[in-house]
Amino acid sequence: MRNFPLSRRSLLGATAGLSALTLGACGTAGPGSGGGGGNSASYWALSGEPNETIYGDSVEAFNEGDQGTIDLTFFQNDAYKQKIRTAIGAGEAPTIIYGWGGGGLRTYVEESQVDDLTGWLDENADYKNRFVESVWAAATVDDKISAVPQGATQPIILFHNKTVLETIGGEAPETWDDLLGVVEKAKSAGVAPISLAAQSRWTSMMWLEYLLDRIGGPEVFARIAAGESDAWLDDSVIAMGEKVKELVDASAFADGFESMAADSNTDQALLWTDQAALMLHGGWTFGSMKASGGDFVQAGRLGFGPFPTIDGGEGELTNLVGNPCNYLSLSSAASDEEKEVAKAFLRDGAMSDQVATDLIASGSVPVIVGQDEALAASEDAEYLQWVYSSIQEAPAFTQSWDQALQPTEAETLLVNTEQLFLGAITPEQFAENMAAGKGA
């Protein structure tokens, strides 16, 4: 769901739109029953550093062996989401489908578009047991596992610029009133209080996810995700919308936030160039800011912490929202030969020890067990151990809404989210539209 990662040896430059960069020895990396044919399998993933280098290197390492060839193609996040839906619907998906589990995976399963991997995982118990147990829930549909974990855990985090907060006399907010105080101090100092790339829509949704949790607790969205459409009419949903309106009316978001796209990393750049005080974003942006933000991370100017509590609310400060990790599925349209290559890569390449080492070095927490010593030894130990402990201690970890919901409802959510942040609909209209399954 987010902006991810070019191989140091084979890929130079950055992807743009639907222009694809490929790794592989068999020519094409396009769709259609797996792509390269023969002893190869195709794999689409998201562009953006540092993961693009990590995943690219993992494919190169696998391709140097004798189990077949993986043809890897990178797409920008938003472009990928449209591309993969179209390809799967047309029976032309890559062999390995990169996704986020949850409602999107359920749709693939119900349409028989991905394989049931339960039996294969039983046969490869050592591989399955490498992963943190909690990550399997979002990969499971009707007690069958149809995806395997990939990458690092991705909670949504309230980042802050320590230099900016010190300059304006503010502190990392722990309550809603604290947050509003930072907004006023930043505005008075001529700094954007909150950086937000709202053109991408899912970035705005992250605010809704935490606001609803902090106001109504995780149970409200749990009812929504379970298919109770009336749960959208819960008082806490309207209160959530009112908090958004409060921020918009206070000009809390950076000027032009509605036209900023997350794929360009403009929102991150505002934070690392001292032009914004706060940014609510996924944990994957830590690595991106480390790779692209000069010495911002290395100099210790990036701060991080939980989303504030709201007075009278049900949600705890330690509750998390976000994604347990990403997931990889196998296309049912692929040939048996392509699936065998893909399974070999999943087992031996996609989340190898080297990938785990590289993820930690990039500032991420891999979703495999036994990483305590590596995290403690990392130059980013403070951040990584905080993420690791936060995940272990969280009473609730709610999956990102657009991934927990099935695609049609998720698109309705994103449309209404955009309109809510633009002030085009009221909090009441947002709740009513979602309950009725209606776009704004």
Coordinates of N, CA and C in Angstrom, one line a residue, residues 192-386:
A192 N 4.8 24.7 8.5 CA 3.6 23.9 8.3 C 3.5 23.0 9.6
P193 N 2.3 23.0 10.2 CA 2.2 22.1 11.4 C 2.3 20.6 11.0
I194 N 1.6 20.2 10.0 CA 1.5 18.8 9.6 C 1.7 18.7 8.1
S195 N 2.6 17.8 7.7 CA 2.8 17.5 6.3 C 1.9 16.3 5.9
L196 N 1.2 16.5 4.8 CA 0.2 15.5 4.4 C 0.1 15.5 2.9
A197 N 0.3 14.4 2.2 CA 0.2 14.2 0.8 C -1.2 13.7 0.5
A198 N -2.2 14.5 0.5 CA -3.6 14.1 0.5 C -4.0 13.7 -0.9
Q199 N -3.3 14.0 -1.9 CA -3.8 13.6 -3.3 C -3.8 12.1 -3.3
S200 N -3.0 11.4 -2.6 CA -2.9 9.9 -2.6 C -4.1 9.3 -1.8
R201 N -4.8 10.1 -1.0 CA -6.0 9.7 -0.3 C -5.7 8.7 0.9
W202 N -5.0 7.7 0.6 CA -4.7 6.7 1.8 C -3.9 7.4 2.9
T203 N -3.2 8.4 2.5 CA -2.4 9.1 3.5 C -3.4 9.9 4.5
S204 N -4.4 10.4 4.0 CA -5.4 11.1 4.8 C -6.2 10.0 5.6
M205 N -6.4 8.9 5.0 CA -7.1 7.8 5.7 C -6.4 7.4 7.0
M206 N -5.1 7.5 7.0 CA -4.4 7.1 8.2 C -4.8 8.0 9.4
W207 N -5.2 9.2 9.2 CA -5.7 10.1 10.3 C -7.0 9.5 10.8
L208 N -7.9 9.1 9.8 CA -9.2 8.6 10.2 C -9.0 7.3 11.1
E209 N -8.0 6.5 10.7 CA -7.8 5.2 11.4 C -7.5 5.4 12.8
Y210 N -6.6 6.3 13.1 CA -6.2 6.6 14.5 C -7.2 7.4 15.2
L211 N -7.9 8.3 14.6 CA -8.9 9.1 15.2 C -10.1 8.2 15.7
L212 N -10.5 7.3 14.8 CA -11.6 6.4 15.2 C -11.2 5.5 16.3
D213 N -9.9 5.0 16.3 CA -9.4 4.1 17.4 C -9.4 4.9 18.7
R214 N -8.9 6.1 18.7 CA -8.7 6.8 19.9 C -10.1 7.3 20.5
I215 N -11.0 7.5 19.6 CA -12.4 8.0 20.1 C -13.2 6.8 20.5
G216 N -13.4 5.8 19.6 CA -14.3 4.7 19.8 C -13.7 3.4 20.2
G217 N -12.3 3.3 20.1 CA -11.7 2.0 20.4 C -11.6 1.2 19.1
P218 N -10.8 0.1 19.1 CA -10.7 -0.7 17.9 C -11.9 -1.5 17.5
E219 N -12.9 -1.6 18.5 CA -14.0 -2.4 18.2 C -14.9 -1.8 17.1
V220 N -15.0 -0.5 17.0 CA -15.8 0.1 16.0 C -15.4 -0.4 14.6
F221 N -14.2 -0.2 14.2 CA -13.8 -0.6 12.9 C -13.8 -2.2 12.8
A222 N -13.6 -2.9 13.8 CA -13.7 -4.3 13.8 C -15.1 -4.7 13.3
R223 N -16.1 -4.0 13.7 CA -17.5 -4.3 13.3 C -17.7 -3.9 11.8
I224 N -17.1 -2.8 11.4 CA -17.1 -2.4 10.0 C -16.5 -3.4 9.1
A225 N -15.3 -3.9 9.5 CA -14.6 -4.9 8.7 C -15.3 -6.2 8.6
A226 N -16.1 -6.5 9.7 CA -16.9 -7.7 9.7 C -18.1 -7.6 8.8
G227 N -18.3 -6.5 8.2 CA -19.5 -6.3 7.3 C -20.7 -5.6 7.8
E228 N -20.6 -5.1 9.1 CA -21.7 -4.4 9.6 C -21.7 -2.9 9.1
S229 N -22.4 -2.7 8.0 CA -22.4 -1.4 7.4 C -23.0 -0.3 8.4
D230 N -23.9 -0.7 9.2 CA -24.5 0.3 10.2 C -23.4 0.8 11.2
A231 N -22.3 0.1 11.3 CA -21.3 0.5 12.2 C -20.7 1.9 11.8
W232 N -20.8 2.2 10.5 CA -20.3 3.5 10.0 C -21.1 4.6 10.6
L233 N -22.3 4.3 11.1 CA -23.2 5.4 11.7 C -22.9 5.5 13.2
D234 N -21.9 4.8 13.7 CA -21.6 5.0 15.1 C -21.2 6.4 15.4
D235 N -21.6 6.9 16.6 CA -21.3 8.3 17.0 C -19.8 8.6 16.9
S236 N -18.9 7.6 17.1 CA -17.5 7.9 17.1 C -17.0 8.1 15.7
V237 N -17.7 7.6 14.7 CA -17.3 7.9 13.3 C -17.6 9.4 13.0
I238 N -18.7 9.9 13.4 CA -19.0 11.3 13.2 C -18.1 12.2 14.0
A239 N -17.8 11.8 15.2 CA -16.8 12.5 16.1 C -15.4 12.5 15.4
M240 N -15.1 11.4 14.8 CA -13.8 11.3 14.0 C -13.8 12.4 12.9
G241 N -14.9 12.5 12.1 CA -15.0 13.5 11.1 C -14.9 14.9 11.6
E242 N -15.5 15.1 12.8 CA -15.4 16.4 13.4 C -14.0 16.8 13.8
K243 N -13.2 15.8 14.2 CA -11.8 16.1 14.5 C -11.0 16.5 13.2
V244 N -11.3 15.8 12.1 CA -10.7 16.2 10.8 C -11.1 17.6 10.5
K245 N -12.4 18.0 10.6 CA -12.8 19.3 10.3 C -12.1 20.3 11.2
E246 N -11.9 20.0 12.4 CA -11.2 20.9 13.4 C -9.8 21.2 12.8
L247 N -9.1 20.1 12.3 CA -7.7 20.3 11.8 C -7.8 21.2 10.5
V248 N -8.7 20.8 9.6 CA -8.8 21.6 8.4 C -9.1 23.1 8.6
D249 N -10.1 23.3 9.5 CA -10.4 24.7 9.9 C -9.3 25.4 10.5
A250 N -8.4 24.7 11.2 CA -7.2 25.3 11.9 C -6.0 25.5 10.9
S251 N -6.2 25.1 9.6 CA -5.1 25.1 8.6 C -3.9 24.4 9.2
A252 N -4.2 23.2 9.7 CA -3.2 22.4 10.3 C -2.3 21.7 9.3
F253 N -2.8 21.5 8.1 CA -2.0 20.8 7.1 C -1.3 21.7 6.2
A254 N -0.1 21.3 5.6 CA 0.7 22.1 4.8 C -0.1 22.7 3.6
D255 N 0.3 23.9 3.3 CA -0.3 24.5 2.1 C -0.2 23.6 0.9
G256 N -1.3 23.5 0.2 CA -1.3 22.6 -1.0 C -1.3 21.1 -0.7
F257 N -1.7 20.8 0.5 CA -1.7 19.3 0.9 C -2.6 18.5 0.0
E258 N -3.7 19.1 -0.5 CA -4.6 18.3 -1.3 C -4.0 18.0 -2.7
S259 N -3.0 18.6 -3.2 CA -2.4 18.3 -4.5 C -1.0 17.6 -4.3
M260 N -0.6 17.3 -3.1 CA 0.7 16.6 -2.9 C 0.4 15.1 -3.0
A261 N 1.3 14.3 -3.7 CA 1.2 12.9 -3.9 C 2.3 12.2 -3.1
A262 N 2.0 11.1 -2.4 CA 2.9 10.4 -1.6 C 4.0 9.7 -2.4
D263 N 3.7 9.4 -3.7 CA 4.7 8.7 -4.5 C 5.9 9.6 -4.8
S264 N 5.8 10.9 -4.7 CA 6.9 11.8 -4.9 C 7.7 12.1 -3.7
N265 N 7.2 11.6 -2.5 CA 7.9 11.8 -1.2 C 8.0 13.3 -0.8
T266 N 7.1 14.2 -1.4 CA 7.1 15.6 -1.1 C 6.8 15.8 0.4
D267 N 5.9 15.0 0.9 CA 5.5 15.1 2.3 C 6.6 14.8 3.2
Q268 N 7.4 13.8 2.9 CA 8.6 13.5 3.7 C 9.6 14.6 3.6
A269 N 9.8 15.1 2.4 CA 10.8 16.2 2.2 C 10.5 17.4 3.1
L270 N 9.2 17.7 3.2 CA 8.8 18.9 4.1 C 9.3 18.7 5.5
L271 N 9.3 17.4 5.9 CA 9.7 17.1 7.3 C 11.2 17.2 7.4
W272 N 12.0 16.6 6.5 CA 13.4 16.6 6.7 C 14.1 17.9 6.3
T273 N 13.4 18.8 5.6 CA 13.9 20.1 5.3 C 13.5 21.2 6.3
D274 N 12.9 20.8 7.4 CA 12.5 21.7 8.5 C 11.4 22.6 8.1
Q275 N 10.6 22.2 7.1 CA 9.4 23.0 6.7 C 8.1 22.5 7.3
A276 N 8.2 21.4 8.1 CA 7.0 20.9 8.8 C 7.4 20.3 10.1
A277 N 6.4 20.4 11.1 CA 6.7 19.9 12.4 C 6.4 18.4 12.6
L278 N 5.2 18.0 12.0 CA 4.7 16.6 12.2 C 4.4 15.9 10.9
M279 N 4.4 14.6 10.9 CA 3.9 13.9 9.7 C 3.4 12.5 10.2
L280 N 2.2 12.1 10.0 CA 1.7 10.8 10.3 C 1.8 9.9 9.0
H281 N 2.6 8.9 9.2 CA 3.0 8.1 8.0 C 3.4 6.7 8.4
G282 N 3.5 5.8 7.5 CA 3.9 4.5 7.7 C 5.4 4.3 8.1
G283 N 5.7 3.3 8.9 CA 7.0 3.0 9.3 C 8.0 2.9 8.2
W284 N 7.6 2.5 7.0 CA 8.5 2.4 5.9 C 9.1 3.7 5.5
T285 N 8.6 4.8 5.9 CA 9.2 6.1 5.5 C 10.4 6.4 6.3
F286 N 10.6 5.7 7.4 CA 11.9 5.9 8.1 C 13.1 5.6 7.2
G287 N 13.0 4.4 6.5 CA 14.1 4.0 5.6 C 14.2 5.0 4.5
S288 N 13.1 5.5 4.0 CA 13.1 6.4 2.8 C 13.8 7.7 3.3
M289 N 13.4 8.2 4.5 CA 14.0 9.5 4.9 C 15.5 9.3 5.2
K290 N 15.8 8.1 5.7 CA 17.3 7.8 6.0 C 18.0 7.8 4.7
A291 N 17.4 7.3 3.6 CA 18.1 7.2 2.3 C 18.2 8.5 1.6
S292 N 17.1 9.3 1.7 CA 17.0 10.5 0.8 C 17.1 11.8 1.6
G293 N 17.0 11.8 2.9 CA 16.9 13.0 3.6 C 18.2 13.6 4.2
G294 N 19.3 13.3 3.4 CA 20.6 13.9 3.9 C 21.0 13.3 5.3
D295 N 21.3 14.1 6.2 CA 21.7 13.6 7.6 C 20.5 13.7 8.6
F296 N 19.3 13.9 8.0 CA 18.2 14.1 8.9 C 18.0 13.0 10.0
V297 N 18.0 11.8 9.5 CA 17.9 10.6 10.4 C 19.2 10.4 11.2
Q298 N 20.3 10.4 10.4 CA 21.6 10.1 11.0 C 22.0 11.0 12.1
A299 N 21.6 12.3 12.0 CA 21.9 13.3 13.0 C 20.9 13.3 14.2
G300 N 20.0 12.4 14.2 CA 19.1 12.3 15.3 C 18.0 13.4 15.3
R301 N 17.7 14.0 14.2 CA 16.7 15.1 14.2 C 15.3 14.5 14.0
L302 N 15.1 13.3 13.6 CA 13.8 12.7 13.4 C 13.3 12.1 14.7
G303 N 12.1 12.5 15.1 CA 11.5 11.9 16.3 C 10.3 11.1 15.9
F304 N 9.8 10.3 16.8 CA 8.7 9.3 16.5 C 8.0 9.0 17.8
G305 N 6.8 8.6 17.7 CA 6.0 8.3 18.8 C 4.6 7.9 18.5
P306 N 3.7 7.6 19.5 CA 2.4 7.1 19.2 C 1.5 8.3 18.9
F307 N 0.3 7.9 18.3 CA -0.7 8.9 18.0 C -1.4 9.4 19.3
P308 N -1.7 10.7 19.5 CA -2.2 11.1 20.8 C -3.5 10.5 21.2
T309 N -3.7 10.5 22.5 CA -5.0 10.1 23.0 C -6.0 11.3 22.9
I310 N -7.3 11.0 22.9 CA -8.4 12.0 22.9 C -9.2 11.9 24.2
D311 N -9.3 13.0 24.8 CA -10.0 13.1 26.1 C -11.4 12.5 26.0
G312 N -11.7 11.5 26.9 CA -13.0 10.8 26.9 C -13.1 9.7 25.9
G313 N -12.0 9.4 25.1 CA -12.0 8.4 24.1 C -11.7 7.0 24.7
E314 N -12.1 6.0 23.9 CA -11.9 4.6 24.4 C -10.6 4.0 24.0
G315 N -9.9 4.5 23.0 CA -8.7 3.9 22.5 C -7.5 4.2 23.3
E316 N -6.6 3.3 23.5 CA -5.4 3.4 24.3 C -4.3 4.0 23.5
L317 N -3.4 4.7 24.2 CA -2.2 5.3 23.5 C -1.3 4.3 22.8
T318 N -1.4 3.1 23.3 CA -0.5 2.0 22.7 C -1.2 1.2 21.6
N319 N -2.4 1.5 21.3 CA -3.0 0.9 20.1 C -2.4 1.3 18.9
L320 N -2.2 0.4 17.9 CA -1.6 0.7 16.6 C -2.6 0.5 15.5
V321 N -2.3 1.2 14.4 CA -2.9 0.9 13.1 C -1.8 0.8 12.1
G322 N -2.1 0.2 10.9 CA -1.2 0.0 9.9 C -1.2 -1.4 9.3
N323 N -0.1 -1.9 8.8 CA -0.1 -3.2 8.2 C 0.9 -4.1 8.9
P324 N 0.5 -5.3 9.2 CA 1.5 -6.2 9.8 C 2.7 -6.4 9.0
C325 N 2.5 -6.4 7.6 CA 3.6 -6.5 6.7 C 3.0 -6.5 5.3
N326 N 3.8 -6.7 4.2 CA 3.2 -7.0 2.9 C 3.1 -8.5 2.7
Y327 N 2.4 -8.9 1.7 CA 2.2 -10.3 1.4 C 2.4 -10.7 -0.1
L328 N 2.8 -11.9 -0.3 CA 3.0 -12.4 -1.7 C 2.0 -13.6 -1.9
S329 N 1.3 -13.6 -3.0 CA 0.4 -14.7 -3.3 C 0.8 -15.3 -4.7
L330 N 0.3 -16.5 -5.0 CA 0.6 -17.1 -6.3 C -0.6 -17.0 -7.2
S331 N -0.5 -16.5 -8.4 CA -1.6 -16.4 -9.3 C -2.1 -17.8 -9.7
S332 N -3.4 -18.0 -9.7 CA -3.9 -19.2 -10.1 C -3.8 -19.4 -11.6
A333 N -3.6 -18.3 -12.3 CA -3.4 -18.4 -13.8 C -2.1 -18.8 -14.2
A334 N -1.1 -18.9 -13.3 CA 0.3 -19.3 -13.7 C 0.3 -20.8 -14.0
S335 N 1.3 -21.2 -14.7 CA 1.5 -22.6 -15.0 C 2.1 -23.3 -13.8
D336 N 2.1 -24.6 -13.8 CA 2.7 -25.4 -12.7 C 4.2 -25.1 -12.7
E337 N 4.8 -25.0 -13.8 CA 6.3 -24.7 -13.8 C 6.6 -23.4 -13.2
E338 N 5.8 -22.4 -13.6 CA 6.1 -21.0 -13.0 C 5.8 -21.0 -11.5
K339 N 4.8 -21.7 -11.1 CA 4.5 -21.8 -9.6 C 5.7 -22.5 -8.9
E340 N 6.3 -23.5 -9.5 CA 7.4 -24.2 -8.8 C 8.6 -23.2 -8.6
V341 N 8.9 -22.5 -9.6 CA 9.9 -21.5 -9.5 C 9.6 -20.4 -8.4
A342 N 8.3 -20.0 -8.5 CA 7.9 -19.0 -7.5 C 8.0 -19.5 -6.1
K343 N 7.6 -20.7 -5.9 CA 7.6 -21.3 -4.5 C 9.0 -21.4 -4.0
A344 N 9.9 -21.8 -4.9 CA 11.3 -21.9 -4.5 C 11.9 -20.5 -4.1
F345 N 11.4 -19.5 -4.8 CA 11.9 -18.1 -4.5 C 11.3 -17.7 -3.2
L346 N 10.0 -18.0 -3.0 CA 9.4 -17.6 -1.7 C 10.1 -18.3 -0.5
R347 N 10.4 -19.5 -0.7 CA 11.0 -20.3 0.4 C 12.5 -19.9 0.7
D348 N 13.2 -19.7 -0.4 CA 14.7 -19.5 -0.3 C 15.2 -18.1 -0.5
G349 N 14.4 -17.3 -1.1 CA 14.9 -16.0 -1.5 C 14.2 -14.8 -1.0
A350 N 12.9 -14.8 -1.0 CA 12.1 -13.5 -0.8 C 12.4 -13.0 0.6
M351 N 12.5 -13.9 1.6 CA 12.7 -13.4 3.0 C 13.9 -14.2 3.6
S352 N 15.0 -14.2 2.9 CA 16.2 -14.9 3.3 C 16.8 -14.1 4.5
D353 N 17.8 -14.7 5.1 CA 18.6 -14.1 6.2 C 19.2 -12.8 5.7
Q354 N 19.7 -12.8 4.5 CA 20.3 -11.5 3.9 C 19.2 -10.4 3.8
V355 N 18.0 -10.8 3.4 CA 16.9 -9.8 3.3 C 16.6 -9.2 4.6
A356 N 16.6 -10.1 5.7 CA 16.3 -9.6 7.0 C 17.4 -8.6 7.5
T357 N 18.7 -9.0 7.2 CA 19.8 -8.1 7.5 C 19.7 -6.8 6.8
D358 N 19.4 -6.8 5.5 CA 19.3 -5.6 4.8 C 18.1 -4.7 5.2
L359 N 17.0 -5.4 5.6 CA 15.9 -4.6 6.1 C 16.2 -3.8 7.4
I360 N 16.9 -4.5 8.3 CA 17.3 -3.9 9.5 C 18.3 -2.7 9.2
A361 N 19.2 -3.0 8.3 CA 20.2 -1.9 8.0 C 19.5 -0.7 7.4
S362 N 18.4 -0.9 6.7 CA 17.6 0.2 6.1 C 16.7 0.9 7.1
G363 N 16.6 0.4 8.3 CA 15.7 1.0 9.3 C 14.3 0.4 9.4
S364 N 14.2 -0.9 9.1 CA 12.9 -1.6 9.2 C 13.0 -2.8 10.1
V365 N 11.9 -3.3 10.6 CA 11.8 -4.5 11.5 C 11.2 -5.6 10.7
P366 N 12.1 -6.6 10.3 CA 11.6 -7.7 9.5 C 10.6 -8.6 10.3
V367 N 9.7 -9.2 9.6 CA 8.6 -10.0 10.4 C 9.0 -11.4 10.6
I368 N 10.3 -11.7 10.8 CA 10.8 -13.0 11.2 C 11.3 -13.0 12.6
V369 N 11.3 -14.2 13.2 CA 11.6 -14.3 14.6 C 13.2 -14.3 14.8
G370 N 13.6 -14.0 16.0 CA 15.0 -14.1 16.4 C 15.8 -13.0 15.9
Q371 N 15.2 -11.8 15.9 CA 16.0 -10.6 15.4 C 16.4 -9.6 16.5
D372 N 16.2 -10.0 17.8 CA 16.5 -9.1 18.9 C 17.9 -8.6 18.9
E373 N 18.9 -9.5 18.8 CA 20.3 -9.0 18.8 C 20.6 -8.1 17.6
A374 N 20.1 -8.5 16.5 CA 20.4 -7.7 15.3 C 19.8 -6.3 15.4
L375 N 18.6 -6.2 15.9 CA 18.0 -4.9 16.1 C 18.7 -4.1 17.1
A376 N 19.2 -4.7 18.2 CA 19.9 -4.0 19.3 C 21.3 -3.5 18.7
A377 N 21.9 -4.2 17.8 CA 23.2 -3.8 17.2 C 23.1 -2.8 16.1
S378 N 21.9 -2.5 15.7 CA 21.7 -1.6 14.5 C 22.0 -0.2 14.9
E379 N 22.5 0.6 13.9 CA 22.7 2.0 14.1 C 21.4 2.7 14.4
D380 N 20.3 2.1 14.0 CA 18.9 2.6 14.2 C 18.2 1.9 15.4
A381 N 19.0 1.4 16.4 CA 18.5 0.6 17.4 C 17.3 1.3 18.2
E382 N 17.5 2.6 18.5 CA 16.4 3.2 19.3 C 15.1 3.2 18.6
Y383 N 15.1 3.5 17.3 CA 13.8 3.4 16.5 C 13.3 2.0 16.3
L384 N 14.2 1.1 15.9 CA 13.8 -0.3 15.6 C 13.3 -1.0 16.8
Q385 N 13.9 -0.8 18.0 CA 13.5 -1.4 19.2 C 12.2 -0.8 19.7
W386 N 12.0 0.5 19.4 CA 10.7 1.1 19.8 C 9.6 0.5 19.0

